[in-house]
Amino acid sequence: MQRIKKWIAVAIFVLTAMSITSCGPDSASGRKETADDSDIESIRELYMSQQRDSAAETERAPAAETAKESTQTETEASEIVSEEAISEDQKVLASGLEKGAGFMPEPEESVEDIVITGDIYVDVKNQQLFARDSLIVDRNGEVVDEYSDLVCLENGYLYDGYCCAEGLIVGEDGMIRLLPFIELGEITEKLLSKTSGDHKKEAYLFDSGYWRILVKEDQLSVNFPSDDNIKDCFDQILGENEGNADSFSYNPNEETIVFGFYDVRLSEGELNTVVYSMAQGEFYLLIDGQYYEPSDEFVGHMQDYGLMEVVRAQMRGFWKDLDNMDLIEEDLKKLDYNELENALGW
């Protein structure tokens, strides 16, 4: 419709121009004259220009639609690519999350090298034997032919058809272990190979002549002999006093070093012990049964003096002695006052 209007306007413009040119009065004589060639050519050029503009606009309309469609197509393609990229990222992220959450296949379990000696007590000590479906198996779950004559009873004992294996029991985790008093008997036997044993005042003692293990109903400690360096250290910070500590004890269960005092008064009350936590690397004061944090001056003095170096020197000797008896610190923690009588028969 708009294009038709433009064509009508052009036609009216041409007719008007021709009328004015051919019929207009002459300014000098009033005579009627025909338009010359240059005027006609100008009108023709104007007409053709209008036609070209109209045709160009007509052509631009579908071209614009095509361009718009092309742009839209490119945008959609870009969005698709973007979505695919996001999708890939999401897959990678999901894959990572799956691995973290344990959804990916688990790696194959490594098979341990198993050494079976044929001596059931040695193999039990080496933690190689387990019970499964009443059968004796190794750590990899394979049936051990050497012990095919043994079955595990419901009560946890091993039975060979005639009697139960002496001193062996199956734990809740399925591992076959020595009965506690049997294991304790072996530990004390090793201790007594290098120490002298005694039972007095509701305590069991294992004395090496240098250190002494004290086992009471509610206490396990390794006591070390007097050392002038320890007393000198506390004399310098607390003042010379006969009640200042000159020795220490070690508690394997709590991993603490304890220095004992008597008749030593502080402003807060009577000093009972100075405790050093090996796990935390910190000192504590036990005053009238209450724990306090020592002052920076007190801690600084302990460190400057090298108190813990004196302690560690004695502890190293003790650990070396344990190793020579084929014992470790975990063995000491199994020393139970109530079970020692069964193990030792004292």
Short mmCIF file of C-alpha atoms in Angstrom, two decimals:
data_model
loop_
_atom_site.label_atom_id
_atom_site.label_comp_id
_atom_site.label_asym_id
_atom_site.label_seq_id
_atom_site.Cartn_x
_atom_site.Cartn_y
_atom_site.Cartn_z
CA MET A 1 0.00 0.00 0.00
CA GLN A 2 2.80 2.38 0.89
CA ARG A 3 4.54 1.59 -2.40
CA ILE A 4 1.38 2.41 -4.45
CA LYS A 5 1.05 5.76 -2.70
CA LYS A 6 4.64 6.61 -3.63
CA TRP A 7 4.02 5.75 -7.30
CA ILE A 8 0.89 7.99 -7.40
CA ALA A 9 2.88 10.84 -5.84
CA VAL A 10 5.58 10.48 -8.47
CA ALA A 11 3.02 10.48 -11.32
CA ILE A 12 1.31 13.62 -10.01
CA PHE A 13 4.70 15.30 -9.64
CA VAL A 14 5.63 14.45 -13.28
CA LEU A 15 2.34 15.62 -14.72
CA THR A 16 2.49 18.85 -12.76
CA ALA A 17 6.03 19.55 -13.84
CA MET A 18 5.19 18.90 -17.49
CA SER A 19 2.14 21.15 -17.28
CA ILE A 20 4.10 23.96 -15.76
CA THR A 21 6.86 23.64 -18.31
CA SER A 22 4.66 23.45 -21.47
CA CYS A 23 1.77 25.76 -20.56
CA GLY A 24 3.35 28.42 -18.39
CA PRO A 25 3.20 32.04 -19.78
CA ASP A 26 6.42 33.40 -21.24
CA SER A 27 7.67 36.32 -19.18
CA ALA A 28 8.67 38.34 -22.22
CA SER A 29 6.09 37.59 -25.04
CA GLY A 30 3.40 35.35 -23.50
CA ARG A 31 3.96 32.72 -26.21
CA LYS A 32 3.57 28.93 -25.54
CA GLU A 33 6.82 26.96 -26.04
CA THR A 34 7.76 23.24 -25.68
CA ALA A 35 10.16 22.12 -22.91
CA ASP A 36 13.73 21.66 -24.04
CA ASP A 37 15.63 18.33 -23.75
CA SER A 38 17.51 19.25 -20.55
CA ASP A 39 14.30 19.84 -18.59
CA ILE A 40 12.82 16.53 -19.70
CA GLU A 41 16.02 14.71 -18.82
CA SER A 42 15.95 16.22 -15.29
CA ILE A 43 12.36 15.10 -14.73
CA ARG A 44 13.18 11.64 -16.08
CA GLU A 45 16.19 11.37 -13.81
CA LEU A 46 14.07 12.37 -10.78
CA TYR A 47 11.45 9.77 -11.70
CA MET A 48 14.02 7.04 -12.16
CA SER A 49 15.62 7.99 -8.84
CA GLN A 50 12.28 7.61 -7.09
CA GLN A 51 11.80 4.22 -8.74
CA ARG A 52 15.25 3.05 -7.69
CA ASP A 53 14.63 4.15 -4.06
CA SER A 54 11.28 2.38 -4.03
CA ALA A 55 12.75 -0.78 -5.51
CA ALA A 56 15.65 -0.69 -3.06
CA GLU A 57 13.27 -0.34 -0.13
CA THR A 58 11.23 -3.22 -1.48
CA GLU A 59 14.35 -5.34 -1.68
CA ARG A 60 15.55 -4.26 1.78
CA ALA A 61 12.41 -5.51 3.48
CA PRO A 62 12.96 -9.24 2.80
CA ALA A 63 16.72 -8.75 3.19
CA ALA A 64 16.14 -7.32 6.67
CA GLU A 65 13.89 -10.25 7.50
CA THR A 66 16.56 -12.61 6.21
CA ALA A 67 19.23 -10.82 8.23
CA LYS A 68 17.02 -10.95 11.31
CA GLU A 69 16.40 -14.64 10.79
CA SER A 70 20.12 -15.18 10.20
CA THR A 71 20.99 -13.27 13.37
CA GLN A 72 18.38 -15.25 15.30
CA THR A 73 19.74 -18.49 13.88
CA GLU A 74 23.29 -17.51 14.85
CA THR A 75 22.10 -16.54 18.34
CA GLU A 76 20.27 -19.84 18.72
CA ALA A 77 23.32 -21.70 17.48
CA SER A 78 25.49 -19.80 19.94
CA GLU A 79 23.06 -20.63 22.71
CA ILE A 80 23.11 -24.28 21.70
CA VAL A 81 26.91 -24.31 21.72
CA SER A 82 26.88 -22.50 25.05
CA GLU A 83 24.37 -25.00 26.44
CA GLU A 84 26.52 -27.85 25.15
CA ALA A 85 29.58 -26.28 26.80
CA ILE A 86 27.65 -25.84 30.05
CA SER A 87 26.39 -29.37 29.73
CA GLU A 88 29.97 -30.62 29.35
CA ASP A 89 31.04 -28.55 32.35
CA GLN A 90 28.16 -29.96 34.32
CA LYS A 91 29.18 -33.46 33.30
CA VAL A 92 32.74 -32.83 34.44
CA LEU A 93 31.48 -31.33 37.70
CA ALA A 94 29.02 -34.17 38.20
CA SER A 95 31.78 -36.64 37.51
CA GLY A 96 33.94 -34.97 40.15
CA LEU A 97 31.08 -34.99 42.63
CA GLU A 98 30.37 -38.63 41.91
CA LYS A 99 33.97 -39.52 42.60
CA GLY A 100 33.90 -37.54 45.83
CA ALA A 101 30.63 -39.15 46.87
CA GLY A 102 31.89 -42.64 46.15
CA PHE A 103 29.66 -43.32 43.14
CA MET A 104 32.58 -44.22 40.90
CA PRO A 105 33.73 -47.83 40.88
CA GLU A 106 36.03 -48.57 43.77
CA PRO A 107 39.61 -49.53 42.90
CA GLU A 108 40.40 -53.18 43.23
CA GLU A 109 41.47 -54.09 46.72
CA SER A 110 45.15 -54.79 47.04
CA VAL A 111 45.99 -58.31 48.09
CA GLU A 112 48.34 -58.49 51.05
CA ASP A 113 51.27 -60.85 51.16
CA ILE A 114 50.38 -63.53 53.67
CA VAL A 115 52.96 -65.51 55.57
CA ILE A 116 51.56 -68.54 57.37
CA THR A 117 54.09 -70.32 59.56
CA GLY A 118 51.92 -73.26 60.56
CA ASP A 119 52.39 -72.34 64.23
CA ILE A 120 48.97 -70.99 65.14
CA TYR A 121 50.23 -68.94 68.09
CA VAL A 122 52.87 -67.23 65.96
CA ASP A 123 50.34 -66.56 63.20
CA VAL A 124 47.88 -65.15 65.75
CA LYS A 125 50.55 -62.84 67.18
CA ASN A 126 51.26 -61.67 63.64
CA GLN A 127 47.53 -60.89 63.28
CA GLN A 128 47.16 -63.13 60.24
CA LEU A 129 44.21 -65.35 61.20
CA PHE A 130 40.46 -64.69 61.14
CA ALA A 131 37.29 -66.74 61.46
CA ARG A 132 34.63 -66.69 58.72
CA ASP A 133 31.68 -69.06 58.45
CA SER A 134 33.30 -71.21 61.15
CA LEU A 135 36.46 -71.58 59.04
CA ILE A 136 39.96 -70.18 59.60
CA VAL A 137 40.93 -67.69 56.90
CA ASP A 138 43.83 -65.31 56.32
CA ARG A 139 43.72 -61.52 55.94
CA ASN A 140 42.69 -61.89 52.30
CA GLY A 141 39.77 -64.13 53.21
CA GLU A 142 41.38 -67.29 51.84
CA VAL A 143 40.89 -70.54 53.76
CA VAL A 144 44.10 -71.60 55.52
CA ASP A 145 44.66 -75.29 54.81
CA GLU A 146 47.07 -75.63 57.74
CA TYR A 147 44.15 -75.09 60.15
CA SER A 148 41.38 -76.86 58.24
CA ASP A 149 40.83 -79.18 61.22
CA LEU A 150 39.73 -76.23 63.39
CA VAL A 151 36.23 -74.76 63.47
CA CYS A 152 35.05 -71.63 65.26
CA LEU A 153 32.29 -72.25 67.77
CA GLU A 154 29.52 -69.77 68.51
CA ASN A 155 31.19 -68.80 71.79
CA GLY A 156 34.33 -67.72 69.89
CA TYR A 157 36.57 -70.65 70.81
CA LEU A 158 38.41 -72.80 68.28
CA TYR A 159 37.60 -76.53 68.38
CA ASP A 160 39.49 -79.37 66.70
CA GLY A 161 36.95 -82.11 67.40
CA TYR A 162 38.50 -83.07 70.72
CA CYS A 163 39.16 -79.88 72.68
CA CYS A 164 39.33 -76.12 72.33
CA ALA A 165 42.62 -74.49 71.36
CA GLU A 166 44.20 -73.20 74.55
CA GLY A 167 44.37 -69.46 75.04
CA LEU A 168 42.76 -68.44 71.72
CA ILE A 169 39.53 -66.51 71.17
CA VAL A 170 37.81 -64.90 68.19
CA GLY A 171 37.13 -61.19 68.69
CA GLU A 172 34.08 -59.25 67.56
CA ASP A 173 35.96 -58.14 64.43
CA GLY A 174 36.62 -61.79 63.52
CA MET A 175 40.36 -61.67 64.30
CA ILE A 176 41.74 -64.56 66.31
CA ARG A 177 43.63 -63.34 69.37
CA LEU A 178 45.24 -64.65 72.50
CA LEU A 179 43.03 -64.60 75.57
CA PRO A 180 43.84 -61.50 77.67
CA PHE A 181 45.48 -63.39 80.52
CA ILE A 182 47.57 -65.41 78.04
CA GLU A 183 48.73 -62.26 76.27
CA LEU A 184 49.32 -60.53 79.59
CA GLY A 185 51.33 -63.53 80.77
CA GLU A 186 53.62 -63.22 77.74
CA ILE A 187 54.09 -59.48 78.33
CA THR A 188 54.97 -59.95 81.99
CA GLU A 189 57.28 -62.84 81.09
CA LYS A 190 59.22 -60.51 78.80
CA LEU A 191 59.27 -57.78 81.45
CA LEU A 192 60.58 -60.19 84.09
CA SER A 193 63.43 -61.21 81.79
CA LYS A 194 65.04 -57.79 82.48
CA THR A 195 63.38 -56.68 85.74
CA SER A 196 62.64 -57.97 89.19
CA GLY A 197 58.96 -58.33 90.05
CA ASP A 198 57.22 -57.68 93.34
CA HIS A 199 53.68 -57.43 94.66
CA LYS A 200 53.06 -55.28 97.70
CA LYS A 201 50.71 -52.62 99.00
CA GLU A 202 48.12 -53.35 96.30
CA ALA A 203 50.61 -52.72 93.54
CA TYR A 204 52.67 -54.77 91.13
CA LEU A 205 56.23 -53.56 90.55
CA PHE A 206 58.68 -54.26 87.74
CA ASP A 207 62.05 -52.78 88.70
CA SER A 208 64.94 -52.56 86.26
CA GLY A 209 67.23 -50.84 88.77
CA TYR A 210 66.97 -47.66 86.71
CA TRP A 211 63.25 -47.25 86.08
CA ARG A 212 60.29 -48.94 87.78
CA ILE A 213 56.83 -49.77 86.40
CA LEU A 214 54.07 -49.37 88.99
CA VAL A 215 50.69 -51.03 88.34
CA LYS A 216 47.82 -50.21 90.68
CA GLU A 217 44.09 -50.70 90.29
CA ASP A 218 43.62 -47.20 88.92
CA GLN A 219 47.18 -46.24 88.02
CA LEU A 220 49.90 -47.15 85.56
CA SER A 221 53.17 -45.22 85.72
CA VAL A 222 56.84 -45.53 84.94
CA ASN A 223 58.90 -43.94 87.71
CA PHE A 224 62.39 -42.58 87.08
CA PRO A 225 65.20 -41.94 89.62
CA SER A 226 66.22 -38.62 91.11
CA ASP A 227 68.18 -36.17 88.99
CA ASP A 228 69.93 -33.12 90.45
CA ASN A 229 69.15 -31.14 87.29
CA ILE A 230 65.40 -31.47 87.91
CA LYS A 231 65.65 -30.19 91.48
CA ASP A 232 67.99 -27.36 90.45
CA CYS A 233 65.50 -26.25 87.80
CA PHE A 234 62.63 -25.97 90.28
CA ASP A 235 64.83 -24.43 92.97
CA GLN A 236 65.61 -21.56 90.63
CA ILE A 237 61.97 -20.76 89.88
CA LEU A 238 60.31 -21.70 93.21
CA GLY A 239 63.13 -21.00 95.64
CA GLU A 240 65.23 -23.66 97.35
CA ASN A 241 62.88 -26.06 99.08
CA GLU A 242 63.33 -29.68 100.18
CA GLY A 243 59.84 -30.40 98.84
CA ASN A 244 60.73 -29.47 95.25
CA ALA A 245 60.59 -32.28 92.70
CA ASP A 246 63.83 -34.07 91.89
CA SER A 247 62.35 -36.87 89.74
CA PHE A 248 59.40 -37.56 87.45
CA SER A 249 57.01 -40.30 86.37
CA TYR A 250 55.51 -41.12 82.97
CA ASN A 251 51.87 -42.12 82.41
CA PRO A 252 51.63 -44.16 79.18
CA ASN A 253 47.82 -44.03 79.03
CA GLU A 254 47.64 -40.24 79.28
CA GLU A 255 51.07 -39.52 77.74
CA THR A 256 51.98 -37.10 80.50
CA ILE A 257 55.12 -36.36 82.50
CA VAL A 258 54.43 -35.65 86.20
CA PHE A 259 56.73 -33.87 88.67
CA GLY A 260 55.60 -34.34 92.27
CA PHE A 261 55.98 -31.78 95.12
CA TYR A 262 55.20 -31.67 98.82
CA ASP A 263 54.91 -28.79 101.25
CA VAL A 264 55.43 -26.18 98.53
CA ARG A 265 53.16 -23.16 99.04
CA LEU A 266 52.19 -20.75 96.28
CA SER A 267 49.90 -17.72 96.49
CA GLU A 268 47.09 -19.83 94.98
CA GLY A 269 47.59 -22.70 97.42
CA GLU A 270 49.73 -25.82 97.85
CA LEU A 271 51.50 -27.05 94.72
CA ASN A 272 50.83 -30.75 94.18
CA THR A 273 52.32 -31.50 90.78
CA VAL A 274 53.63 -29.91 87.61
CA VAL A 275 52.27 -31.82 84.60
CA TYR A 276 53.66 -31.74 81.08
CA SER A 277 51.37 -32.98 78.30
CA MET A 278 53.47 -34.63 75.60
CA ALA A 279 50.54 -34.51 73.14
CA GLN A 280 49.90 -30.78 73.62
CA GLY A 281 53.43 -29.72 74.49
CA GLU A 282 52.18 -27.64 77.43
CA PHE A 283 52.73 -27.38 81.19
CA TYR A 284 49.95 -27.38 83.81
CA LEU A 285 50.05 -26.80 87.57
CA LEU A 286 47.95 -28.85 89.95
CA ILE A 287 47.31 -26.66 93.01
CA ASP A 288 45.03 -27.91 95.78
CA GLY A 289 43.56 -30.41 93.35
CA GLN A 290 42.76 -27.77 90.69
CA TYR A 291 44.58 -27.32 87.39
CA TYR A 292 46.02 -23.90 86.52
CA GLU A 293 47.93 -22.57 83.55
CA PRO A 294 51.44 -21.47 84.60
CA SER A 295 52.69 -17.94 84.00
CA ASP A 296 54.77 -17.08 80.94
CA GLU A 297 57.73 -16.56 83.27
CA PHE A 298 57.37 -20.10 84.66
CA VAL A 299 57.11 -21.71 81.21
CA GLY A 300 59.97 -19.60 79.89
CA HIS A 301 62.20 -20.76 82.75
CA MET A 302 61.39 -24.46 82.06
CA GLN A 303 62.25 -23.97 78.41
CA ASP A 304 65.41 -21.95 79.00
CA TYR A 305 66.69 -24.45 81.52
CA GLY A 306 66.03 -27.36 79.16
CA LEU A 307 64.00 -29.36 81.67
CA MET A 308 62.32 -31.53 79.03
CA GLU A 309 65.66 -32.39 77.48
CA VAL A 310 66.67 -33.91 80.82
CA VAL A 311 63.42 -35.89 80.81
CA ARG A 312 63.75 -37.08 77.21
CA ALA A 313 67.29 -38.32 77.83
CA GLN A 314 65.96 -40.67 80.54
CA MET A 315 62.93 -41.66 78.45
CA ARG A 316 65.11 -42.68 75.52
CA GLY A 317 66.92 -45.16 77.76
CA PHE A 318 63.59 -46.62 78.88
CA TRP A 319 62.25 -47.08 75.33
CA LYS A 320 65.50 -48.73 74.30
CA ASP A 321 65.15 -51.20 77.20
CA LEU A 322 61.59 -52.01 76.08
CA ASP A 323 62.79 -52.71 72.58
CA ASN A 324 65.46 -55.06 73.93
CA MET A 325 62.67 -56.99 75.69
CA ASP A 326 60.68 -57.20 72.42
CA LEU A 327 58.00 -54.94 73.88
CA ILE A 328 56.37 -51.70 72.75
CA GLU A 329 54.55 -49.01 74.67
CA GLU A 330 51.17 -50.45 73.66
CA ASP A 331 52.09 -53.62 75.56
CA LEU A 332 52.48 -51.58 78.75
CA LYS A 333 48.94 -50.23 78.40
CA LYS A 334 47.65 -53.80 78.67
CA LEU A 335 49.05 -54.18 82.18
CA ASP A 336 45.88 -54.48 84.25
CA TYR A 337 46.06 -54.86 88.01
CA ASN A 338 43.05 -57.20 88.25
CA GLU A 339 44.39 -59.52 85.52
CA LEU A 340 47.99 -59.68 86.69
CA GLU A 341 47.24 -62.13 89.46
CA ASN A 342 45.85 -64.62 86.92
CA ALA A 343 48.82 -64.04 84.64
CA LEU A 344 51.53 -64.16 87.34
CA GLY A 345 50.04 -66.28 90.08
CA TRP A 346 51.70 -64.12 92.70
#
